[in-house]
């Protein structure tokens, strides 16, 4: 069906479409074909006239990254983490092996603030969805909160973990109980996840159940916290009570990373491509909730899909239950095979239709995010690929590698779009700004 609409267009100009069928108050997504979506379940017969609705999945276009606009000095050691602000590409935070985090003004290409205080490597850095706070996690076992305007530490370091911090996840904006209360989840090498109240700066909950290092944490839009661990399991937790919902077991080795199909809308909250920000806190919450529900709704059901990557060279796609009483199967939707070495990073496209996996076999692979079907192998790097990131319109993908280069790929064709040399050492972290204007 998509080919009928776009057959006269060049591949680089194609707009992805979403097809739906609506009747009797029910909306059905046409994921694969009409037979499997409508005829096989008995919703329609071959004698019926079927009317489909189609909507473009990307209503704006991101221009490809083609050159280096600024090379900004400042750090004294390797940069291990990077993240653009949720609202724009004007601010970029980085964490480094020099024990500091820095905020850069990307409009002028100059350092803006230096976040000093950690006593060891800064491994992770994350903006809150409303851009009012930056959280950093370090090898000194602490999490610190910062004012992004002044660069000042907010209160005291958040202490409780006994080993270094591996990942951070903010509570989605639409789940916040008040405009002043922000909660943050931190995972650690000490096998626990801690939920912090950023206002009182105390631990709300400790999620203990993993038997080895927790490598990644995500806070879902339905209130479920997802954790991946070196004990080969993925666990789902209730963010209110701190109780275990279920354990997903399929991997045969360390689980290195996980991603949610709603990561992009949870990160950007009420910020979108129009740049308009609701005037009141209530309207901000409502817009953030509406954007999440739009991204997560499949066949009239809120569904957050989960993808996990492991040292066993496999990737699993899941549609996990959101509560213990849920009847949703906890078996994976698909097992994604093809990588020859450890898979280090996975990510969903903002449209929720693609998955990109980065591996130590020097390749990136693209997969269908609904069925797990293999689409393309992106070949070009000559050393392990550490991570990749989609553009906000899902048409492009940028990858960073040990071979010192960034590469930009066309997700519609699987072809190399741009080769971006310039770094003199390994590229550990990369991010595409949510407004699509830059890569850092």
CSV table of C-alpha atoms in Angstrom, one decimal:
chain,number,residue,atom,x,y,z
A,1,UNK,CA,0.0,0.0,0.0
A,2,UNK,CA,2.8,2.4,0.8
A,3,UNK,CA,4.4,1.6,-2.5
A,4,UNK,CA,1.2,2.8,-4.4
A,5,UNK,CA,1.4,6.1,-2.6
A,6,UNK,CA,5.1,6.7,-3.1
A,7,UNK,CA,5.9,4.8,-6.3
A,8,UNK,CA,6.7,8.1,-8.2
A,9,UNK,CA,8.8,9.5,-5.4
A,10,UNK,CA,12.6,9.2,-5.0
A,11,UNK,CA,13.4,6.9,-2.0
A,12,UNK,CA,15.0,9.8,-0.1
A,13,UNK,CA,11.8,11.9,-0.5
A,14,UNK,CA,9.3,9.2,0.7
A,15,UNK,CA,7.0,9.8,3.5
A,16,UNK,CA,6.1,6.8,5.7
A,17,UNK,CA,2.4,6.2,6.1
A,18,UNK,CA,0.3,4.6,8.8
A,19,UNK,CA,-2.8,2.6,7.6
A,20,UNK,CA,-5.9,2.1,9.8
A,21,UNK,CA,-9.3,0.6,9.4
A,22,UNK,CA,-12.2,2.0,11.5
A,23,UNK,CA,-15.6,0.4,11.9
A,24,UNK,CA,-18.1,-0.2,14.8
A,25,UNK,CA,-16.1,2.1,17.1
A,26,UNK,CA,-12.9,0.0,16.6
A,27,UNK,CA,-9.7,1.1,15.0
A,28,UNK,CA,-7.4,-1.5,13.7
A,29,UNK,CA,-3.8,-0.9,12.6
A,30,UNK,CA,-2.9,-2.5,9.3
A,31,UNK,CA,0.6,-3.6,10.3
A,32,UNK,CA,1.5,-6.2,7.6
A,33,UNK,CA,-1.4,-6.7,5.2
A,34,UNK,CA,-5.2,-6.7,4.9
A,35,UNK,CA,-5.5,-10.4,5.1
A,36,UNK,CA,-3.8,-10.8,8.5
A,37,UNK,CA,-5.3,-7.6,10.0
A,38,UNK,CA,-8.9,-7.9,8.8
A,39,UNK,CA,-9.8,-11.0,6.9
A,40,UNK,CA,-8.2,-13.7,9.1
A,41,UNK,CA,-9.7,-12.4,12.4
A,42,UNK,CA,-13.1,-12.3,10.6
A,43,UNK,CA,-13.5,-8.5,10.9
A,44,UNK,CA,-14.3,-8.3,7.1
A,45,UNK,CA,-14.7,-10.7,4.2
A,46,UNK,CA,-13.5,-10.7,0.7
A,47,UNK,CA,-16.9,-9.6,-0.4
A,48,UNK,CA,-16.8,-6.4,1.6
A,49,UNK,CA,-15.7,-3.0,0.5
A,50,UNK,CA,-12.9,-1.9,2.8
A,51,UNK,CA,-12.0,1.8,3.3
A,52,UNK,CA,-8.6,2.5,4.9
A,53,UNK,CA,-7.4,5.8,6.4
A,54,UNK,CA,-3.8,6.7,5.9
A,55,UNK,CA,-1.8,9.4,7.7
A,56,UNK,CA,1.8,10.5,7.3
A,57,UNK,CA,4.0,9.4,10.2
A,58,UNK,CA,6.4,12.3,9.9
A,59,UNK,CA,5.0,15.8,9.3
A,60,UNK,CA,8.3,17.6,9.1
A,61,UNK,CA,11.7,16.8,7.6
A,62,UNK,CA,15.1,16.8,9.2
A,63,UNK,CA,18.0,17.9,7.0
A,64,UNK,CA,20.9,15.5,6.9
A,65,UNK,CA,24.0,16.4,8.8
A,66,UNK,CA,26.8,17.0,6.3
A,67,UNK,CA,29.6,18.9,8.1
A,68,UNK,CA,31.1,19.8,11.4
A,69,UNK,CA,29.7,23.2,12.5
A,70,UNK,CA,31.8,23.5,15.7
A,71,UNK,CA,34.6,21.6,17.5
A,72,UNK,CA,34.3,22.8,21.1
A,73,UNK,CA,37.2,22.1,23.5
A,74,UNK,CA,36.8,21.9,27.2
A,75,UNK,CA,37.1,18.4,28.5
A,76,UNK,CA,40.5,17.0,29.5
A,77,UNK,CA,39.6,13.3,29.0
A,78,UNK,CA,37.3,11.1,26.9
A,79,UNK,CA,33.7,12.2,26.7
A,80,UNK,CA,31.6,9.2,27.8
A,81,UNK,CA,28.0,10.6,27.7
A,82,UNK,CA,26.2,13.3,25.7
A,83,UNK,CA,22.6,14.6,25.6
A,84,UNK,CA,20.8,17.5,24.0
A,85,UNK,CA,18.2,19.5,26.0
A,86,UNK,CA,14.6,18.2,25.5
A,87,UNK,CA,13.3,21.5,24.1
A,88,UNK,CA,16.0,22.5,21.6
A,89,UNK,CA,19.5,22.0,20.1
A,90,UNK,CA,20.9,25.1,21.8
A,91,UNK,CA,22.2,23.3,24.9
A,92,UNK,CA,24.2,20.1,25.1
A,93,UNK,CA,25.4,18.4,28.3
A,94,UNK,CA,28.4,16.0,28.3
A,95,UNK,CA,30.0,13.7,30.9
A,96,UNK,CA,33.7,13.0,30.8
A,97,UNK,CA,36.6,11.0,32.3
A,98,UNK,CA,38.0,14.3,33.7
A,99,UNK,CA,35.4,14.0,36.5
A,100,UNK,CA,33.4,17.0,35.1
A,101,UNK,CA,30.2,17.5,33.2
A,102,UNK,CA,29.9,20.4,30.9
A,103,UNK,CA,27.0,22.3,29.3
A,104,UNK,CA,27.8,23.7,25.8
A,105,UNK,CA,26.1,26.5,23.9
A,106,UNK,CA,25.8,24.9,20.4
A,107,UNK,CA,24.5,28.1,18.8
A,108,UNK,CA,27.8,29.9,19.4
A,109,UNK,CA,30.0,26.8,19.7
A,110,UNK,CA,31.3,27.8,23.1
A,111,UNK,CA,31.3,26.2,26.7
A,112,UNK,CA,28.4,27.5,28.8
A,113,UNK,CA,28.8,26.0,32.3
A,114,UNK,CA,31.2,23.5,33.9
A,115,UNK,CA,29.5,21.1,36.4
A,116,UNK,CA,32.2,20.4,39.0
A,117,UNK,CA,31.8,18.1,42.0
A,118,UNK,CA,32.2,14.5,41.0
A,119,UNK,CA,35.4,12.8,42.1
A,120,UNK,CA,35.5,10.2,39.4
A,121,UNK,CA,34.4,9.7,35.8
A,122,UNK,CA,31.0,11.0,34.8
A,123,UNK,CA,29.4,8.1,33.1
A,124,UNK,CA,25.8,9.3,32.4
A,125,UNK,CA,24.1,12.7,32.0
A,126,UNK,CA,20.4,13.3,31.5
A,127,UNK,CA,18.0,16.3,31.2
A,128,UNK,CA,14.7,16.3,32.9
A,129,UNK,CA,11.8,16.3,30.4
A,130,UNK,CA,11.0,20.0,31.3
A,131,UNK,CA,14.7,21.0,31.0
A,132,UNK,CA,14.8,22.5,34.5
A,133,UNK,CA,17.3,20.0,35.9
A,134,UNK,CA,20.3,18.0,34.7
A,135,UNK,CA,21.2,14.7,36.5
A,136,UNK,CA,24.7,13.1,36.3
A,137,UNK,CA,25.9,9.7,37.5
A,138,UNK,CA,29.5,8.9,38.2
A,139,UNK,CA,32.0,6.3,39.2
A,140,UNK,CA,32.1,8.0,42.6
A,141,UNK,CA,28.8,6.2,43.3
A,142,UNK,CA,26.8,9.4,43.5
A,143,UNK,CA,24.0,11.1,41.5
A,144,UNK,CA,24.1,14.8,41.4
A,145,UNK,CA,21.4,17.3,40.3
A,146,UNK,CA,22.3,20.6,38.6
A,147,UNK,CA,20.8,23.9,37.6
A,148,UNK,CA,21.4,24.1,33.8
A,149,UNK,CA,21.3,27.9,33.8
A,150,UNK,CA,23.7,28.6,36.7
A,151,UNK,CA,25.7,25.3,36.6
A,152,UNK,CA,25.2,25.1,40.4
A,153,UNK,CA,24.7,21.9,42.3
A,154,UNK,CA,21.2,21.5,43.6
A,155,UNK,CA,21.4,20.5,47.2
A,156,UNK,CA,23.7,17.6,48.2
A,157,UNK,CA,24.9,14.6,46.2
A,158,UNK,CA,22.4,11.7,46.2
A,159,UNK,CA,24.2,9.0,48.1
A,160,UNK,CA,23.1,5.4,48.6
A,161,UNK,CA,24.6,3.3,45.8
A,162,UNK,CA,27.7,1.3,46.8
A,163,UNK,CA,29.1,1.1,43.3
A,164,UNK,CA,29.1,3.3,40.2
A,165,UNK,CA,26.0,4.6,38.4
A,166,UNK,CA,25.3,2.9,35.0
A,167,UNK,CA,22.0,4.6,33.9
A,168,UNK,CA,19.5,7.3,34.7
A,169,UNK,CA,15.8,7.7,33.9
A,170,UNK,CA,13.5,10.6,34.8
A,171,UNK,CA,9.8,10.0,35.7
A,172,UNK,CA,7.7,10.9,32.6
A,173,UNK,CA,6.3,14.4,32.8
A,174,UNK,CA,2.6,13.3,32.6
A,175,UNK,CA,3.0,11.0,35.6
A,176,UNK,CA,4.4,13.7,38.0
A,177,UNK,CA,2.2,14.2,41.1
A,178,UNK,CA,3.0,17.9,41.1
A,179,UNK,CA,4.8,20.5,39.1
A,180,UNK,CA,7.6,20.7,41.7
A,181,UNK,CA,8.1,17.0,42.4
A,182,UNK,CA,10.4,15.2,40.0
A,183,UNK,CA,11.5,11.7,40.6
A,184,UNK,CA,14.6,10.0,39.1
A,185,UNK,CA,15.6,6.4,38.8
A,186,UNK,CA,19.3,5.4,38.9
A,187,UNK,CA,20.8,2.0,38.2
A,188,UNK,CA,24.1,0.8,39.5
A,189,UNK,CA,26.8,-1.8,39.4
A,190,UNK,CA,25.7,-2.7,43.0
A,191,UNK,CA,22.7,-4.6,41.5
A,192,UNK,CA,20.0,-2.1,42.7
A,193,UNK,CA,17.9,0.7,41.3
A,194,UNK,CA,17.1,3.7,43.5
A,195,UNK,CA,14.1,6.0,43.0
A,196,UNK,CA,15.0,9.6,44.2
A,197,UNK,CA,12.8,12.5,45.2
A,198,UNK,CA,14.6,15.4,43.6
A,199,UNK,CA,12.9,17.9,46.0
A,200,UNK,CA,13.8,16.2,49.3
A,201,UNK,CA,16.8,14.5,47.8
A,202,UNK,CA,16.1,11.3,49.5
A,203,UNK,CA,15.6,7.7,48.3
A,204,UNK,CA,11.9,7.0,47.8
A,205,UNK,CA,12.3,3.3,46.9
A,206,UNK,CA,15.0,0.8,46.4
A,207,UNK,CA,14.4,-1.9,43.7
A,208,UNK,CA,16.5,-4.9,44.7
A,209,UNK,CA,16.1,-8.2,43.0
A,210,UNK,CA,18.8,-8.4,40.4
A,211,UNK,CA,21.7,-10.7,41.2
A,212,UNK,CA,24.3,-8.7,39.2
A,213,UNK,CA,25.0,-5.3,37.8
A,214,UNK,CA,22.0,-3.4,36.5
A,215,UNK,CA,23.1,-2.1,33.1
A,216,UNK,CA,20.1,0.0,32.1
A,217,UNK,CA,16.9,1.5,33.4
A,218,UNK,CA,13.9,3.0,31.7
A,219,UNK,CA,10.8,4.7,33.2
A,220,UNK,CA,7.8,3.9,31.0
A,221,UNK,CA,4.8,6.1,30.4
A,222,UNK,CA,2.4,3.7,32.1
A,223,UNK,CA,4.3,3.9,35.4
A,224,UNK,CA,6.3,0.7,34.9
A,225,UNK,CA,10.1,0.8,35.4
A,226,UNK,CA,12.1,-1.5,33.2
A,227,UNK,CA,15.6,-2.8,34.2
A,228,UNK,CA,18.2,-4.8,32.4
A,229,UNK,CA,21.0,-6.7,34.2
A,230,UNK,CA,24.1,-8.8,33.8
A,231,UNK,CA,22.1,-11.6,35.6
A,232,UNK,CA,20.6,-12.2,32.1
A,233,UNK,CA,17.1,-10.9,33.1
A,234,UNK,CA,14.9,-7.9,32.5
A,235,UNK,CA,12.6,-7.0,35.4
A,236,UNK,CA,9.5,-4.8,35.4
A,237,UNK,CA,8.6,-2.8,38.5
A,238,UNK,CA,5.7,-0.8,39.8
A,239,UNK,CA,7.1,2.8,40.2
A,240,UNK,CA,4.6,3.6,43.0
A,241,UNK,CA,5.0,0.7,45.3
A,242,UNK,CA,8.4,-0.5,44.2
A,243,UNK,CA,7.1,-4.1,43.8
A,244,UNK,CA,8.2,-6.5,41.1
A,245,UNK,CA,5.6,-7.0,38.3
A,246,UNK,CA,7.4,-9.7,36.3
A,247,UNK,CA,10.8,-11.0,35.2
A,248,UNK,CA,11.6,-11.6,31.5
A,249,UNK,CA,14.0,-14.4,30.9
A,250,UNK,CA,15.3,-15.3,27.4
A,251,UNK,CA,18.8,-14.1,27.0
A,252,UNK,CA,21.7,-16.4,27.6
A,253,UNK,CA,24.3,-13.7,28.6
A,254,UNK,CA,24.5,-10.2,30.0
A,255,UNK,CA,21.7,-7.8,29.0
A,256,UNK,CA,23.6,-4.7,27.9
A,257,UNK,CA,20.8,-2.3,27.0
A,258,UNK,CA,17.1,-1.8,26.6
A,259,UNK,CA,14.8,0.7,24.9
A,260,UNK,CA,11.1,1.5,24.8
A,261,UNK,CA,9.0,2.4,21.7
A,262,UNK,CA,7.9,5.6,23.5
A,263,UNK,CA,11.4,6.8,24.6
A,264,UNK,CA,11.3,9.8,22.3
A,265,UNK,CA,7.9,11.2,23.4
A,266,UNK,CA,8.8,10.6,27.1
A,267,UNK,CA,12.1,12.4,26.7
A,268,UNK,CA,10.5,15.4,24.9
A,269,UNK,CA,7.3,15.5,27.0
A,270,UNK,CA,5.3,18.6,25.9
A,271,UNK,CA,8.0,19.8,23.5
A,272,UNK,CA,7.3,19.2,19.8
A,273,UNK,CA,8.5,20.3,16.3
A,274,UNK,CA,6.3,23.4,16.4
A,275,UNK,CA,8.2,24.9,19.4
A,276,UNK,CA,5.0,26.0,21.1
A,277,UNK,CA,5.0,25.4,24.9
A,278,UNK,CA,1.6,25.4,26.8
A,279,UNK,CA,1.3,28.3,29.2
A,280,UNK,CA,0.2,26.4,32.3
A,281,UNK,CA,1.4,23.3,34.2
A,282,UNK,CA,-1.9,21.6,33.7
A,283,UNK,CA,-1.8,22.1,29.9
A,284,UNK,CA,1.8,20.9,29.8
A,285,UNK,CA,0.9,17.7,31.6
A,286,UNK,CA,-2.1,17.2,29.3
A,287,UNK,CA,0.0,17.7,26.2
A,288,UNK,CA,2.7,15.3,27.4
A,289,UNK,CA,0.0,12.7,28.2
A,290,UNK,CA,-1.7,13.2,24.8
A,291,UNK,CA,1.7,12.8,22.9
A,292,UNK,CA,2.5,9.6,24.9
A,293,UNK,CA,-0.9,8.0,24.3
A,294,UNK,CA,-0.8,8.8,20.6
A,295,UNK,CA,2.6,7.2,20.3
A,296,UNK,CA,1.7,4.1,22.4
A,297,UNK,CA,-1.7,3.3,21.1
A,298,UNK,CA,-1.9,0.2,18.9
A,299,UNK,CA,-5.4,-1.1,18.0
A,300,UNK,CA,-7.0,1.0,20.7
A,301,UNK,CA,-4.7,-0.4,23.4
A,302,UNK,CA,-1.8,1.4,25.2
A,303,UNK,CA,1.2,-0.8,24.4
A,304,UNK,CA,4.8,0.0,25.2
A,305,UNK,CA,7.1,-2.3,23.3
A,306,UNK,CA,10.5,-3.2,24.7
A,307,UNK,CA,13.7,-4.2,22.9
A,308,UNK,CA,16.7,-5.7,24.7
A,309,UNK,CA,20.3,-6.3,23.6
A,310,UNK,CA,22.7,-8.8,25.0
A,311,UNK,CA,26.2,-10.2,24.9
A,312,UNK,CA,24.7,-13.5,23.6
A,313,UNK,CA,24.6,-11.6,20.2
A,314,UNK,CA,20.8,-11.6,20.1
A,315,UNK,CA,18.0,-9.0,20.5
A,316,UNK,CA,14.5,-9.7,21.8
A,317,UNK,CA,11.4,-7.7,21.1
A,318,UNK,CA,8.7,-7.8,23.8
A,319,UNK,CA,5.3,-6.5,24.5
A,320,UNK,CA,5.4,-6.9,28.3
A,321,UNK,CA,2.5,-6.7,30.8
A,322,UNK,CA,2.0,-3.5,32.8
A,323,UNK,CA,0.6,-5.2,35.9
A,324,UNK,CA,0.7,-8.7,37.6
A,325,UNK,CA,-3.0,-9.2,36.6
A,326,UNK,CA,-2.4,-8.6,32.9
A,327,UNK,CA,-3.0,-11.4,30.6
A,328,UNK,CA,-0.4,-10.2,28.1
A,329,UNK,CA,2.1,-13.0,27.3
A,330,UNK,CA,5.6,-12.4,28.7
A,331,UNK,CA,7.1,-14.4,25.9
A,332,UNK,CA,9.0,-12.3,23.4
A,333,UNK,CA,7.3,-11.2,20.2
A,334,UNK,CA,10.5,-12.1,18.2
A,335,UNK,CA,14.1,-13.1,18.5
A,336,UNK,CA,16.3,-10.9,16.3
A,337,UNK,CA,19.3,-12.8,15.0
A,338,UNK,CA,22.1,-11.8,12.7
A,339,UNK,CA,24.8,-10.0,14.7
A,340,UNK,CA,28.1,-12.0,15.0
A,341,UNK,CA,29.3,-10.3,18.2
A,342,UNK,CA,27.9,-8.6,21.3
A,343,UNK,CA,25.1,-6.2,20.8
A,344,UNK,CA,25.9,-3.0,22.7
A,345,UNK,CA,23.0,-0.7,22.0
A,346,UNK,CA,19.4,-0.7,20.7
A,347,UNK,CA,17.0,2.1,20.0
A,348,UNK,CA,13.5,2.6,18.6
A,349,UNK,CA,12.8,5.3,16.0
A,350,UNK,CA,10.6,8.2,17.1
A,351,UNK,CA,7.9,6.9,14.8
A,352,UNK,CA,8.0,3.5,16.6
A,353,UNK,CA,8.3,1.6,13.3
A,354,UNK,CA,12.1,0.8,13.3
A,355,UNK,CA,14.7,-0.6,15.6
A,356,UNK,CA,18.4,0.0,15.2
A,357,UNK,CA,21.0,-2.3,16.9
A,358,UNK,CA,24.7,-1.5,17.2
A,359,UNK,CA,27.2,-4.2,17.7
A,360,UNK,CA,30.9,-5.1,18.2
A,361,UNK,CA,30.8,-6.9,14.8
A,362,UNK,CA,31.2,-3.3,13.2
A,363,UNK,CA,27.6,-3.3,11.9
A,364,UNK,CA,24.3,-1.6,12.6
A,365,UNK,CA,21.1,-3.5,11.7
A,366,UNK,CA,17.6,-2.1,11.1
A,367,UNK,CA,14.6,-4.1,12.1
A,368,UNK,CA,10.8,-3.8,11.8
A,369,UNK,CA,9.7,-2.7,15.2
A,370,UNK,CA,6.3,-4.4,15.0
A,371,UNK,CA,7.3,-7.9,13.8
A,372,UNK,CA,11.0,-8.0,14.5
A,373,UNK,CA,11.7,-8.7,10.8
A,374,UNK,CA,15.2,-7.9,9.5
A,375,UNK,CA,15.4,-5.0,7.1
A,376,UNK,CA,19.0,-3.9,6.4
A,377,UNK,CA,22.6,-4.3,7.5
A,378,UNK,CA,24.4,-1.0,7.5
A,379,UNK,CA,28.0,-1.7,6.6
A,380,UNK,CA,30.7,1.0,6.6
A,381,UNK,CA,32.3,1.1,10.0
A,382,UNK,CA,35.6,-0.8,10.4
A,383,UNK,CA,35.5,-1.1,14.2
A,384,UNK,CA,32.9,-1.8,16.9
A,385,UNK,CA,29.8,0.5,16.8
A,386,UNK,CA,29.1,1.8,20.3
A,387,UNK,CA,25.7,3.5,19.7
A,388,UNK,CA,23.3,5.0,17.2
A,389,UNK,CA,20.5,7.5,17.3
A,390,UNK,CA,17.6,8.3,15.0
A,391,UNK,CA,16.7,11.7,13.7
A,392,UNK,CA,13.3,13.0,15.0
A,393,UNK,CA,11.6,12.3,11.7
A,394,UNK,CA,13.0,8.7,11.7
A,395,UNK,CA,14.3,9.1,8.2
A,396,UNK,CA,18.0,9.2,9.2
A,397,UNK,CA,20.3,7.3,11.7
A,398,UNK,CA,23.6,8.5,13.0
A,399,UNK,CA,26.1,6.0,14.4
A,400,UNK,CA,29.3,6.4,16.5
A,401,UNK,CA,32.2,4.0,16.4
A,402,UNK,CA,35.6,3.0,17.7
A,403,UNK,CA,36.9,3.8,14.2
A,404,UNK,CA,36.7,7.6,15.1
A,405,UNK,CA,33.9,8.4,12.6
A,406,UNK,CA,30.2,9.2,12.7
A,407,UNK,CA,28.1,7.9,9.8
A,408,UNK,CA,24.7,9.0,8.7
A,409,UNK,CA,22.4,6.4,7.1
A,410,UNK,CA,19.2,6.6,5.1
A,411,UNK,CA,16.7,4.3,6.9
A,412,UNK,CA,14.5,3.9,3.9
A,413,UNK,CA,17.2,2.4,1.7
A,414,UNK,CA,19.9,1.3,4.2
A,415,UNK,CA,22.5,3.3,2.3
A,416,UNK,CA,25.2,5.5,3.7
A,417,UNK,CA,24.1,9.2,3.5
A,418,UNK,CA,27.1,11.0,5.0
A,419,UNK,CA,30.5,10.0,6.4
A,420,UNK,CA,31.6,12.4,9.1
A,421,UNK,CA,35.3,12.2,10.1
A,422,UNK,CA,36.9,14.7,12.4
A,423,UNK,CA,37.3,13.0,15.8
A,424,UNK,CA,40.8,11.8,16.5
A,425,UNK,CA,39.8,8.9,18.8
A,426,UNK,CA,36.8,6.6,19.6
A,427,UNK,CA,33.3,8.1,19.5
A,428,UNK,CA,31.7,6.8,22.7
A,429,UNK,CA,28.4,8.8,22.7
A,430,UNK,CA,26.2,10.5,20.1
A,431,UNK,CA,22.8,12.3,20.3
A,432,UNK,CA,20.5,13.9,17.7
A,433,UNK,CA,18.7,16.9,19.1
A,434,UNK,CA,15.0,16.5,19.5
A,435,UNK,CA,14.3,19.5,17.2
A,436,UNK,CA,16.4,17.8,14.5
A,437,UNK,CA,18.9,20.7,14.0
A,438,UNK,CA,22.1,19.1,15.1
A,439,UNK,CA,24.1,16.0,16.2
A,440,UNK,CA,26.5,16.1,19.1
